[in-house]
Short mmCIF file of C-alpha atoms and ligand atoms in Angstrom, two decimals:
data_model
loop_
_atom_site.label_atom_id
_atom_site.label_comp_id
_atom_site.label_asym_id
_atom_site.label_seq_id
_atom_site.Cartn_x
_atom_site.Cartn_y
_atom_site.Cartn_z
CA MET E 1 -0.12 -14.18 -14.61
CA ARG E 2 -0.01 -10.79 -13.09
CA ILE E 3 1.43 -7.80 -14.66
CA ARG E 4 4.73 -6.86 -13.09
CA TYR E 5 5.57 -3.26 -12.10
CA HIS E 6 8.81 -4.07 -10.43
CA GLN E 7 12.03 -6.30 -10.58
CA PRO E 8 12.24 -9.21 -8.11
CA ILE E 9 13.45 -8.22 -4.65
CA PRO E 10 16.59 -10.10 -3.22
CA ASN E 11 16.36 -11.42 0.24
CA PHE E 12 18.02 -8.93 2.87
CA TYR E 13 17.11 -10.81 6.17
CA ASN E 14 20.17 -10.87 8.69
CA PHE E 15 18.34 -12.51 11.53
CA GLU E 16 16.24 -15.81 11.84
CA ASN E 17 12.63 -15.79 13.05
CA PRO E 18 12.69 -16.45 16.96
CA THR E 19 11.71 -20.18 17.68
CA SER E 20 9.23 -19.03 20.40
CA PRO E 21 7.97 -15.69 18.99
CA LEU E 22 5.93 -13.15 21.30
CA ASN E 23 2.41 -12.35 20.33
CA SER E 24 1.65 -9.29 22.37
CA ILE E 25 3.50 -5.94 22.07
CA SER E 26 3.65 -3.16 24.76
CA ASP E 27 2.54 0.32 24.12
CA VAL E 28 6.14 1.36 24.77
CA PHE E 29 7.74 -0.92 22.19
CA LEU E 30 4.74 -0.21 19.51
CA ASN E 31 6.03 3.38 19.90
CA GLU E 32 9.62 2.23 19.55
CA LEU E 33 8.70 0.38 16.22
CA LYS E 34 6.75 3.25 14.82
CA GLN E 35 9.44 5.63 15.45
CA PHE E 36 12.01 3.12 13.94
CA ILE E 37 9.77 2.89 10.98
CA LEU E 38 9.50 6.50 10.39
CA ASP E 39 13.34 6.90 11.16
CA ASN E 40 13.60 4.50 7.96
CA GLY E 41 11.67 6.98 5.59
CA PHE E 42 8.31 5.61 5.74
CA ILE E 43 5.37 8.16 6.32
CA GLY E 44 3.30 5.90 8.73
CA VAL E 45 1.95 2.38 9.52
CA SER E 46 -1.61 0.71 9.17
CA TYR E 47 -2.42 -2.71 10.49
CA SER E 48 -4.76 -5.64 9.01
CA LYS E 49 -6.06 -8.42 10.99
CA LEU E 50 -7.19 -11.12 8.48
CA SER E 51 -10.39 -12.98 9.39
CA ASP E 52 -10.92 -16.71 9.10
CA ASP E 53 -12.97 -16.26 6.00
CA PHE E 54 -10.27 -13.93 4.41
CA LYS E 55 -7.65 -16.41 5.11
CA LYS E 56 -9.74 -19.30 3.68
CA GLU E 57 -10.54 -17.53 0.54
CA TRP E 58 -6.94 -16.85 -0.19
CA ASP E 59 -5.43 -19.92 1.21
CA ILE E 60 -3.11 -18.37 3.51
CA ASP E 61 -2.15 -18.72 7.18
CA TRP E 62 -1.40 -14.95 8.12
CA ASP E 63 -2.99 -12.87 10.67
CA ASN E 64 -1.42 -9.92 11.95
CA ILE E 65 -0.11 -7.63 9.23
CA LEU E 66 1.85 -4.47 9.58
CA ILE E 67 1.41 -2.02 6.67
CA LEU E 68 4.46 0.32 5.97
CA LYS E 69 3.65 3.24 3.89
CA TYR E 70 6.02 5.40 1.88
CA VAL E 71 5.32 8.53 -0.33
CA MET E 72 6.39 7.95 -3.80
CA SER E 73 8.54 10.78 -5.17
CA ASP E 74 6.62 13.86 -6.46
CA GLU E 75 9.43 14.49 -8.80
CA ILE E 76 9.32 10.88 -10.17
CA ILE E 77 5.55 10.79 -10.37
CA LYS E 78 5.42 14.10 -12.43
CA MET E 79 7.91 12.87 -15.02
CA ASN E 80 6.76 12.15 -18.44
CA PRO E 81 6.13 8.45 -19.11
CA SER E 82 9.43 6.81 -20.22
CA LYS E 83 11.59 3.61 -19.50
CA GLU E 84 13.69 5.81 -17.37
CA LYS E 85 10.92 6.62 -15.12
CA THR E 86 9.96 3.06 -14.47
CA LYS E 87 13.65 2.41 -13.70
CA LEU E 88 13.55 5.31 -11.15
CA GLU E 89 10.18 4.02 -9.72
CA ASP E 90 11.89 0.65 -9.42
CA MET E 91 14.91 1.86 -7.61
CA GLU E 92 12.64 3.70 -5.20
CA PHE E 93 10.57 0.53 -4.55
CA GLN E 94 13.91 -1.60 -4.16
CA GLU E 95 15.00 1.08 -1.63
CA PHE E 96 11.96 0.60 0.43
CA ALA E 97 11.85 -3.02 0.07
CA HIS E 98 15.40 -3.13 1.65
CA LYS E 99 14.31 -0.95 4.53
CA THR E 100 11.18 -3.41 4.96
CA PHE E 101 13.65 -6.23 5.47
CA GLU E 102 15.47 -4.09 8.24
CA ILE E 103 12.20 -3.53 10.01
CA ALA E 104 11.46 -7.25 9.79
CA ASP E 105 14.80 -7.80 11.44
CA PHE E 106 14.21 -5.14 14.11
CA LEU E 107 11.03 -7.14 15.07
CA ARG E 108 12.92 -10.53 14.96
CA LYS E 109 15.70 -9.25 17.20
CA ASN E 110 12.91 -8.40 19.58
CA ASN E 111 11.41 -11.78 19.52
CA PHE E 112 8.38 -11.31 17.11
CA LYS E 113 7.95 -13.33 14.12
CA ALA E 114 8.38 -11.04 10.98
CA ASP E 115 7.97 -12.02 7.27
CA LEU E 116 7.97 -9.89 4.48
CA ILE E 117 4.86 -10.64 2.40
CA HIS E 118 6.41 -10.57 -0.97
CA PRO E 119 4.67 -7.86 -3.18
CA LEU E 120 5.46 -10.14 -6.30
CA ASP E 121 3.91 -13.19 -4.69
CA ASP E 122 0.81 -14.08 -7.08
CA ARG E 123 -0.82 -16.19 -4.28
CA VAL E 124 -2.51 -12.97 -2.81
CA SER E 125 -3.95 -9.63 -3.43
CA LEU E 126 -1.95 -7.11 -1.40
CA ARG E 127 -4.56 -4.59 -1.92
CA SER E 128 -7.19 -6.88 -0.59
CA ILE E 129 -5.15 -7.34 2.46
CA ALA E 130 -4.58 -3.52 2.88
CA MET E 131 -8.46 -3.02 2.68
CA GLN E 132 -8.80 -5.45 5.82
CA SER E 133 -6.98 -2.55 7.75
CA ASN E 134 -10.15 -0.26 7.29
CA ASP E 135 -7.71 2.30 6.69
CA CYS E 136 -7.60 2.59 2.79
CA ILE E 137 -10.12 2.99 0.09
CA ILE E 138 -10.03 1.64 -3.76
CA THR E 139 -10.71 4.69 -5.78
CA ARG E 140 -12.55 4.70 -9.12
CA SER E 141 -9.07 4.84 -10.78
CA ASN E 142 -8.43 1.43 -9.15
CA MET E 143 -5.81 2.94 -6.78
CA CYS E 144 -5.43 1.77 -3.20
CA MET E 145 -5.72 5.26 -1.39
CA PHE E 146 -4.75 5.87 2.37
CA LYS E 147 -5.34 9.15 3.98
CA GLU E 148 -1.77 10.19 3.49
CA GLY E 149 -2.28 10.50 -0.17
CA LEU E 150 -2.95 8.79 -3.33
CA ASN E 151 0.72 8.63 -4.27
CA LEU E 152 1.51 6.00 -1.55
CA GLY E 153 3.52 2.80 -1.80
CA PHE E 154 3.31 0.22 0.46
CA PHE E 155 5.17 -3.11 1.98
CA MET E 156 3.74 -5.54 4.45
CA ILE E 157 4.90 -7.59 7.11
CA ASP E 158 3.22 -10.70 8.63
CA THR E 159 3.85 -10.80 12.26
CA SER E 160 3.13 -12.78 15.46
CA ILE E 161 1.69 -9.50 17.18
CA GLU E 162 -1.91 -10.17 17.95
CA ASN E 163 -2.67 -6.92 19.72
CA PHE E 164 -1.89 -4.12 17.14
CA PRO E 165 -4.54 -1.31 17.27
CA PHE E 166 -6.57 -2.60 14.35
CA LYS E 167 -9.34 -0.21 13.06
CA LYS E 168 -12.78 -1.80 13.22
CA GLU E 169 -14.43 0.49 10.89
CA ASN E 170 -13.51 2.24 7.78
CA ASP E 171 -14.42 5.96 7.71
CA MET E 172 -13.03 6.40 4.05
CA LEU E 173 -16.30 4.73 2.29
CA TRP E 174 -17.54 8.40 1.30
CA VAL E 175 -14.60 8.51 -1.28
CA LYS E 176 -17.04 5.89 -3.27
CA ASP E 177 -19.59 8.64 -3.65
CA PHE E 178 -17.12 11.32 -4.33
CA CYS E 179 -15.59 9.29 -7.10
CA SER E 180 -19.09 8.55 -8.62
CA THR E 181 -19.52 12.39 -9.29
CA CYS E 182 -16.03 12.89 -10.61
CA GLY E 183 -14.75 10.22 -13.17
CA VAL E 184 -11.80 12.58 -14.24
CA CYS E 185 -9.50 9.51 -14.23
CA ILE E 186 -11.68 7.36 -16.59
CA ASP E 187 -12.57 10.38 -18.99
CA ARG E 188 -8.95 11.49 -19.43
CA CYS E 189 -7.02 8.18 -19.48
CA PRO E 190 -4.96 8.54 -22.74
CA GLU E 191 -5.18 4.85 -23.25
CA ASN E 192 -8.94 4.28 -22.49
CA ALA E 193 -7.63 1.68 -20.19
CA PHE E 194 -10.78 1.09 -18.48
CA ASP E 195 -13.48 -1.24 -19.75
CA ASP E 196 -17.29 -0.73 -19.56
CA ASP E 197 -17.48 -1.67 -15.92
CA GLU E 198 -14.44 0.63 -15.04
CA LYS E 199 -12.31 -2.23 -14.58
CA ILE E 200 -8.52 -1.42 -15.48
CA LYS E 201 -7.36 -3.21 -18.44
CA ARG E 202 -3.92 -4.00 -17.29
CA LYS E 203 -2.41 -4.86 -20.69
CA VAL E 204 -3.65 -1.41 -22.08
CA CYS E 205 -2.73 0.80 -19.00
CA THR E 206 1.09 1.86 -19.64
CA ALA E 207 1.99 2.37 -16.11
CA HIS E 208 4.13 -0.76 -15.95
CA LYS E 209 5.62 -0.22 -19.14
CA GLU E 210 6.20 3.63 -19.36
CA GLY E 211 5.03 4.85 -15.72
CA CYS E 212 1.98 6.60 -16.91
CA SER E 213 0.69 8.41 -13.89
CA LYS E 214 -1.85 10.50 -15.50
CA CYS E 215 -4.86 9.34 -13.59
CA VAL E 216 -2.98 10.20 -10.32
CA LEU E 217 -1.94 13.55 -11.53
CA LEU E 218 -5.46 14.37 -12.46
CA CYS E 219 -7.14 13.15 -9.35
CA PRO E 220 -8.48 15.79 -6.74
CA PHE E 221 -7.00 13.75 -4.05
CA PHE E 222 -3.56 14.16 -5.46
CA LYS E 223 -3.87 17.77 -6.36
CA ARG E 224 -5.50 18.98 -3.14
CA GLY E 225 -4.95 16.13 -0.64
CA TYR E 226 -7.40 13.78 1.33
CA ASP E 227 -8.25 16.28 4.11
CA LYS E 228 -9.14 19.20 1.66
CA VAL E 229 -11.28 17.03 -0.58
CA LYS E 230 -13.09 15.52 2.47
CA ARG E 231 -13.64 19.13 3.96
CA ARG E 232 -15.31 20.13 0.58
CA TYR E 233 -17.32 17.06 0.46
CA ASP E 234 -18.58 17.56 4.07
CA ARG E 235 -19.77 21.14 3.10
CA LYS E 236 -21.53 19.91 0.05
CA ASN E 237 -23.36 17.12 1.61
S1 SF4 J 1 -10.04 11.24 -10.43
FE1 SF4 J 1 -12.09 11.38 -9.58
S2 SF4 J 1 -12.93 9.67 -9.97
FE2 SF4 J 1 -10.78 9.21 -10.36
S3 SF4 J 1 -10.12 8.33 -8.41
FE3 SF4 J 1 -9.63 10.44 -8.45
S4 SF4 J 1 -11.74 11.37 -7.39
FE4 SF4 J 1 -12.07 9.29 -8.03
S1 SF4 J 2 -1.83 5.06 -15.51
FE1 SF4 J 2 -2.19 6.09 -17.53
S2 SF4 J 2 -2.88 4.42 -18.86
FE2 SF4 J 2 -2.98 3.35 -16.82
S3 SF4 J 2 -5.18 4.06 -16.38
FE3 SF4 J 2 -3.83 5.67 -15.44
S4 SF4 J 2 -4.16 7.33 -17.11
FE4 SF4 J 2 -4.79 5.22 -17.97
#
């Protein structure tokens, strides 16, 4: 049983999926969709194309995934761990969940199939789906990091759209090398929540119970941002 970081999300759909969904999006409508997503407070989008092997491994039949990324509030993330903090984190999560349903409805109204991939669904790892986007990386602190920052949350929509601009290569793999020379997150974790193989011990980590964010706050990617860390890394290598 996976550890829950959030309360269940109610179903907010107002429209049904179309009976004969379109599977191709025009450049014009893709731009309109991206604008609609930004207008709803998300910071950007990524796209994952799931391979047959991936789908077989996870026993799913989704192909074309739209990833909606939002910045988690700096103010909340910097709060000391407390029940109040986890409550605020969940409120922010629920707000963006609601917006994700609106974006799915926007797609449905425009004749595309669109279903929220439920973040609390135990059948599949959203991080594994995110990694198929070639637009993020799993850090040594076990966070799924996109270039927009370490403090991102994301939702996903399974769509009928087969021609999203899927990235073919991941240009963030250098982060693994950078992390191998850092290790601050592991050294300074107040709960010693990483095992000998640096896997996070979910039952020990207090992020879900009290909203600990220390490994995020200490990370150079949070403090300086992805681009600055990358520039410094490039100068040294
Ligand atoms: S603190 Fe250092 S090792 Fe940990 S995720 Fe950040 S860069 Fe990587
Ligand atoms: S969230 Fe806190 S307890 Fe969990 S791994 Fe990070 S620093 Fe450790």
